[in-house]
Amino acid sequence: MQALVAFVLMIGISVGLTLASANAPAQAAHEHEDYDDMENEFEGDAEAIEYGRQRFARRCAYCHGGGGMGAKGPSLTKGKFKWSRKALTTDLVNIIMGGIPNTQMGAFGRTLDGDEVLKIIAYIRQETERVRVEAIRAAAEQAEAK
Ligand code: HEC
């Protein structure tokens, strides 16, 4: 009788473990998905970025400054965003399409389509990288001058 109880317990435990381990990868994959950003096919695409630059100059620079360096609206080229802790493209799309309530940041979802917004973001990413590299270069030159 005791042997039977032990046997049943053992089966129970191994089934439980199997179920737990079968669940684990699925959960991990799902968690990963939550943190995964959408892909922006226009990043690094010179033609798309040029289009984004022109759109930005017309629709955004008025508040965010030339090259997105900041004016009465915040700089968009620091690689850091108040409204997206991880600087995700998904968040930027939502911000630009939907606006930020109770601020001057309006919703552009009616006047820009998804591709146009992604091209503007590709432009912002390129400017961010340019500003970053320029800052490193300037720091290196300053260090050399000493
Ligand atoms: C009328 C002025 C105005 C225009 C035009 C405008 N913005 Fe903004 N935008 C703002 C202001 C002001 C904020 C900051 C809101 C806040 O956090 O209080 C902002 C915030 C943002 C943010 C979030 C910044 C962060 O740190 O999280 C993004 C991204 C952004 N704007 C992109 C754009 C893009 C792209 C365009 C053009 C399609 C655009 N904005 C046009 C005023 C403007």
mmCIF file of C-alpha atoms and ligand atoms in Angstrom:
data_model
loop_
_atom_site.group_PDB
_atom_site.id
_atom_site.type_symbol
_atom_site.label_atom_id
_atom_site.label_comp_id
_atom_site.label_asym_id
_atom_site.label_seq_id
_atom_site.Cartn_x
_atom_site.Cartn_y
_atom_site.Cartn_z
ATOM 1 C CA MET A 1 0.000 0.000 0.000
ATOM 2 C CA GLN A 2 2.759 2.411 0.943
ATOM 3 C CA ALA A 3 4.592 1.535 -2.271
ATOM 4 C CA LEU A 4 1.480 2.332 -4.291
ATOM 5 C CA VAL A 5 1.086 5.727 -2.592
ATOM 6 C CA ALA A 6 4.723 6.513 -3.282
ATOM 7 C CA PHE A 7 4.318 5.456 -6.906
ATOM 8 C CA VAL A 8 1.229 7.616 -7.421
ATOM 9 C CA LEU A 9 3.005 10.569 -5.795
ATOM 10 C CA MET A 10 5.993 10.110 -8.072
ATOM 11 C CA ILE A 11 3.807 10.052 -11.175
ATOM 12 C CA GLY A 12 1.971 13.103 -9.938
ATOM 13 C CA ILE A 13 5.186 15.029 -9.356
ATOM 14 C CA SER A 14 6.690 14.141 -12.715
ATOM 15 C CA VAL A 15 3.504 15.088 -14.566
ATOM 16 C CA GLY A 16 3.459 18.348 -12.625
ATOM 17 C CA LEU A 17 7.072 19.077 -13.524
ATOM 18 C CA THR A 18 6.481 18.275 -17.176
ATOM 19 C CA LEU A 19 3.526 20.639 -17.301
ATOM 20 C CA ALA A 20 5.505 23.372 -15.549
ATOM 21 C CA SER A 21 8.445 23.095 -17.924
ATOM 22 C CA ALA A 22 6.164 22.918 -20.958
ATOM 23 C CA ASN A 23 4.584 26.173 -19.810
ATOM 24 C CA ALA A 24 7.813 27.988 -19.090
ATOM 25 C CA PRO A 25 9.108 28.577 -22.645
ATOM 26 C CA ALA A 26 5.734 29.814 -23.844
ATOM 27 C CA GLN A 27 5.605 32.292 -20.994
ATOM 28 C CA ALA A 28 9.161 33.449 -21.619
ATOM 29 C CA ALA A 29 8.406 33.948 -25.315
ATOM 30 C CA HIS A 30 5.364 35.994 -24.444
ATOM 31 C CA GLU A 31 7.280 38.180 -22.000
ATOM 32 C CA HIS A 32 9.916 38.742 -24.636
ATOM 33 C CA GLU A 33 7.241 39.819 -27.085
ATOM 34 C CA ASP A 34 6.058 42.457 -24.636
ATOM 35 C CA TYR A 35 9.485 44.097 -24.651
ATOM 36 C CA ASP A 36 10.105 43.604 -28.343
ATOM 37 C CA ASP A 37 9.837 46.756 -30.425
ATOM 38 C CA MET A 38 8.257 46.877 -33.841
ATOM 39 C CA GLU A 39 10.638 46.962 -36.763
ATOM 40 C CA ASN A 40 10.950 50.166 -38.755
ATOM 41 C CA GLU A 41 11.742 49.094 -42.305
ATOM 42 C CA PHE A 42 12.709 52.674 -43.214
ATOM 43 C CA GLU A 43 15.602 53.003 -40.784
ATOM 44 C CA GLY A 44 18.818 53.436 -42.755
ATOM 45 C CA ASP A 45 16.875 53.896 -46.030
ATOM 46 C CA ALA A 46 18.279 57.157 -47.442
ATOM 47 C CA GLU A 47 15.303 57.944 -49.678
ATOM 48 C CA ALA A 48 12.752 57.312 -46.918
ATOM 49 C CA ILE A 49 14.809 59.369 -44.463
ATOM 50 C CA GLU A 50 14.966 62.270 -46.919
ATOM 51 C CA TYR A 51 11.168 62.094 -47.188
ATOM 52 C CA GLY A 52 10.964 62.002 -43.381
ATOM 53 C CA ARG A 53 13.265 65.007 -43.146
ATOM 54 C CA GLN A 54 11.014 67.049 -45.438
ATOM 55 C CA ARG A 55 7.860 66.047 -43.558
ATOM 56 C CA PHE A 56 9.534 66.819 -40.259
ATOM 57 C CA ALA A 57 10.605 70.256 -41.484
ATOM 58 C CA ARG A 58 7.002 71.037 -42.483
ATOM 59 C CA ARG A 59 5.049 69.502 -39.639
ATOM 60 C CA CYS A 60 7.299 69.202 -36.599
ATOM 61 C CA ALA A 61 10.266 71.602 -36.728
ATOM 62 C CA TYR A 62 7.987 74.538 -35.911
ATOM 63 C CA CYS A 63 7.865 73.184 -32.342
ATOM 64 C CA HIS A 64 10.728 70.702 -32.122
ATOM 65 C CA GLY A 65 13.329 72.872 -33.835
ATOM 66 C CA GLY A 66 15.424 72.354 -36.958
ATOM 67 C CA GLY A 67 16.697 68.783 -37.047
ATOM 68 C CA GLY A 68 14.534 68.048 -34.006
ATOM 69 C CA MET A 69 17.106 69.696 -31.732
ATOM 70 C CA GLY A 70 14.393 71.211 -29.572
ATOM 71 C CA ALA A 71 12.592 74.565 -29.421
ATOM 72 C CA LYS A 72 9.331 75.140 -27.574
ATOM 73 C CA GLY A 73 8.813 71.395 -27.945
ATOM 74 C CA PRO A 74 11.451 69.043 -26.512
ATOM 75 C CA SER A 75 14.529 67.818 -28.376
ATOM 76 C CA LEU A 76 13.865 64.514 -30.118
ATOM 77 C CA THR A 77 17.503 63.675 -30.816
ATOM 78 C CA LYS A 78 18.742 62.727 -27.357
ATOM 79 C CA GLY A 79 17.786 59.078 -27.728
ATOM 80 C CA LYS A 80 15.695 59.512 -24.579
ATOM 81 C CA PHE A 81 11.999 60.200 -24.365
ATOM 82 C CA LYS A 82 9.848 61.284 -21.486
ATOM 83 C CA TRP A 83 6.920 59.318 -22.906
ATOM 84 C CA SER A 84 8.829 56.176 -23.821
ATOM 85 C CA ARG A 85 11.295 54.941 -21.240
ATOM 86 C CA LYS A 86 12.729 52.494 -23.770
ATOM 87 C CA ALA A 87 12.567 54.857 -26.756
ATOM 88 C CA LEU A 88 10.445 52.301 -28.604
ATOM 89 C CA THR A 89 9.294 52.893 -32.160
ATOM 90 C CA THR A 90 5.873 51.534 -31.149
ATOM 91 C CA ASP A 91 5.559 54.275 -28.520
ATOM 92 C CA LEU A 92 6.750 57.011 -30.887
ATOM 93 C CA VAL A 93 4.197 55.944 -33.506
ATOM 94 C CA ASN A 94 1.448 56.132 -30.883
ATOM 95 C CA ILE A 95 2.627 59.532 -29.632
ATOM 96 C CA ILE A 96 2.829 61.026 -33.124
ATOM 97 C CA MET A 97 -0.446 59.502 -34.344
ATOM 98 C CA GLY A 98 -2.394 60.120 -31.145
ATOM 99 C CA GLY A 99 -0.733 63.201 -29.659
ATOM 100 C CA ILE A 100 -0.171 63.833 -25.946
ATOM 101 C CA PRO A 101 -3.340 64.981 -24.178
ATOM 102 C CA ASN A 102 -3.303 68.396 -22.521
ATOM 103 C CA THR A 103 -0.066 69.464 -24.204
ATOM 104 C CA GLN A 104 0.715 71.238 -27.455
ATOM 105 C CA MET A 105 1.677 67.892 -28.975
ATOM 106 C CA GLY A 106 -1.209 67.260 -31.345
ATOM 107 C CA ALA A 107 -2.362 64.061 -33.040
ATOM 108 C CA PHE A 108 -1.089 63.583 -36.584
ATOM 109 C CA GLY A 109 -2.960 60.345 -37.261
ATOM 110 C CA ARG A 110 -5.391 62.084 -39.596
ATOM 111 C CA THR A 111 -2.858 63.961 -41.671
ATOM 112 C CA LEU A 112 0.078 61.512 -41.775
ATOM 113 C CA ASP A 113 -0.209 57.840 -42.667
ATOM 114 C CA GLY A 114 1.684 55.036 -40.951
ATOM 115 C CA ASP A 115 4.519 54.958 -43.471
ATOM 116 C CA GLU A 116 5.002 58.714 -43.261
ATOM 117 C CA VAL A 117 5.227 58.510 -39.478
ATOM 118 C CA LEU A 118 7.763 55.666 -39.707
ATOM 119 C CA LYS A 119 9.829 57.692 -42.186
ATOM 120 C CA ILE A 120 9.814 60.659 -39.818
ATOM 121 C CA ILE A 121 10.941 58.327 -37.022
ATOM 122 C CA ALA A 122 13.703 56.921 -39.261
ATOM 123 C CA TYR A 123 14.843 60.514 -39.777
ATOM 124 C CA ILE A 124 14.731 61.199 -36.014
ATOM 125 C CA ARG A 125 16.805 58.045 -35.396
ATOM 126 C CA GLN A 126 19.391 59.124 -37.947
ATOM 127 C CA GLU A 127 19.645 62.624 -36.450
ATOM 128 C CA THR A 128 19.983 61.066 -32.981
ATOM 129 C CA GLU A 129 22.883 58.945 -34.174
ATOM 130 C CA ARG A 130 24.489 61.917 -35.921
ATOM 131 C CA VAL A 131 24.247 64.050 -32.759
ATOM 132 C CA ARG A 132 25.688 61.180 -30.689
ATOM 133 C CA VAL A 133 28.659 60.651 -33.003
ATOM 134 C CA GLU A 134 29.297 64.405 -33.235
ATOM 135 C CA ALA A 135 29.370 64.698 -29.439
ATOM 136 C CA ILE A 136 31.899 61.868 -29.202
ATOM 137 C CA ARG A 137 34.047 63.480 -31.888
ATOM 138 C CA ALA A 138 33.910 66.880 -30.174
ATOM 139 C CA ALA A 139 34.892 65.318 -26.846
ATOM 140 C CA ALA A 140 37.804 63.504 -28.484
ATOM 141 C CA GLU A 141 39.013 66.703 -30.161
ATOM 142 C CA GLN A 142 38.823 68.579 -26.883
ATOM 143 C CA ALA A 143 40.795 65.857 -25.137
ATOM 144 C CA GLU A 144 43.426 66.006 -27.871
ATOM 145 C CA ALA A 145 43.734 69.791 -27.605
ATOM 146 C CA LYS A 146 44.714 69.524 -23.933
HETATM 147 C C1 HEC B 1 2.501 72.773 -31.852
HETATM 148 C C2 HEC B 1 3.756 72.258 -31.398
HETATM 149 C C3 HEC B 1 4.167 70.852 -31.794
HETATM 150 C C4 HEC B 1 4.193 70.287 -33.031
HETATM 151 C C5 HEC B 1 3.805 70.916 -34.376
HETATM 152 C C6 HEC B 1 4.696 68.942 -32.857
HETATM 153 N N1 HEC B 1 4.971 68.729 -31.545
HETATM 154 FE FE1 HEC B 1 5.717 66.993 -30.752
HETATM 155 N N2 HEC B 1 5.569 67.799 -28.886
HETATM 156 C C7 HEC B 1 5.236 69.112 -28.597
HETATM 157 C C8 HEC B 1 5.344 69.337 -27.172
HETATM 158 C C9 HEC B 1 5.085 70.635 -26.445
HETATM 159 C C10 HEC B 1 5.743 68.097 -26.616
HETATM 160 C C11 HEC B 1 5.990 67.786 -25.143
HETATM 161 C C12 HEC B 1 4.728 67.374 -24.442
HETATM 162 C C13 HEC B 1 4.991 67.160 -22.952
HETATM 163 O O1 HEC B 1 5.660 66.182 -22.609
HETATM 164 O O2 HEC B 1 4.555 68.011 -22.181
HETATM 165 C C14 HEC B 1 5.879 67.162 -27.724
HETATM 166 C C15 HEC B 1 6.269 65.851 -27.588
HETATM 167 C C16 HEC B 1 6.594 65.019 -28.620
HETATM 168 C C17 HEC B 1 7.151 63.698 -28.481
HETATM 169 C C18 HEC B 1 7.443 62.992 -27.175
HETATM 170 C C19 HEC B 1 8.762 63.486 -26.626
HETATM 171 C C20 HEC B 1 9.206 62.736 -25.391
HETATM 172 O O3 HEC B 1 10.231 63.140 -24.793
HETATM 173 O O4 HEC B 1 8.554 61.765 -24.988
HETATM 174 C C21 HEC B 1 7.389 63.226 -29.735
HETATM 175 C C22 HEC B 1 7.990 61.890 -30.099
HETATM 176 C C23 HEC B 1 6.965 64.240 -30.663
HETATM 177 N N3 HEC B 1 6.482 65.319 -29.956
HETATM 178 C C24 HEC B 1 7.048 64.140 -32.029
HETATM 179 C C25 HEC B 1 6.543 65.062 -32.921
HETATM 180 C C26 HEC B 1 6.548 64.883 -34.350
HETATM 181 C C27 HEC B 1 7.175 63.734 -35.096
HETATM 182 C C28 HEC B 1 5.908 65.970 -34.870
HETATM 183 C C29 HEC B 1 5.578 66.236 -36.317
HETATM 184 C C30 HEC B 1 4.813 65.225 -37.003
HETATM 185 C C31 HEC B 1 5.533 66.827 -33.759
HETATM 186 N N4 HEC B 1 5.938 66.247 -32.594
HETATM 187 C C32 HEC B 1 4.895 68.048 -33.890
HETATM 188 C C33 HEC B 1 4.851 70.065 -29.507
HETATM 189 C C34 HEC B 1 4.669 69.863 -30.861
#
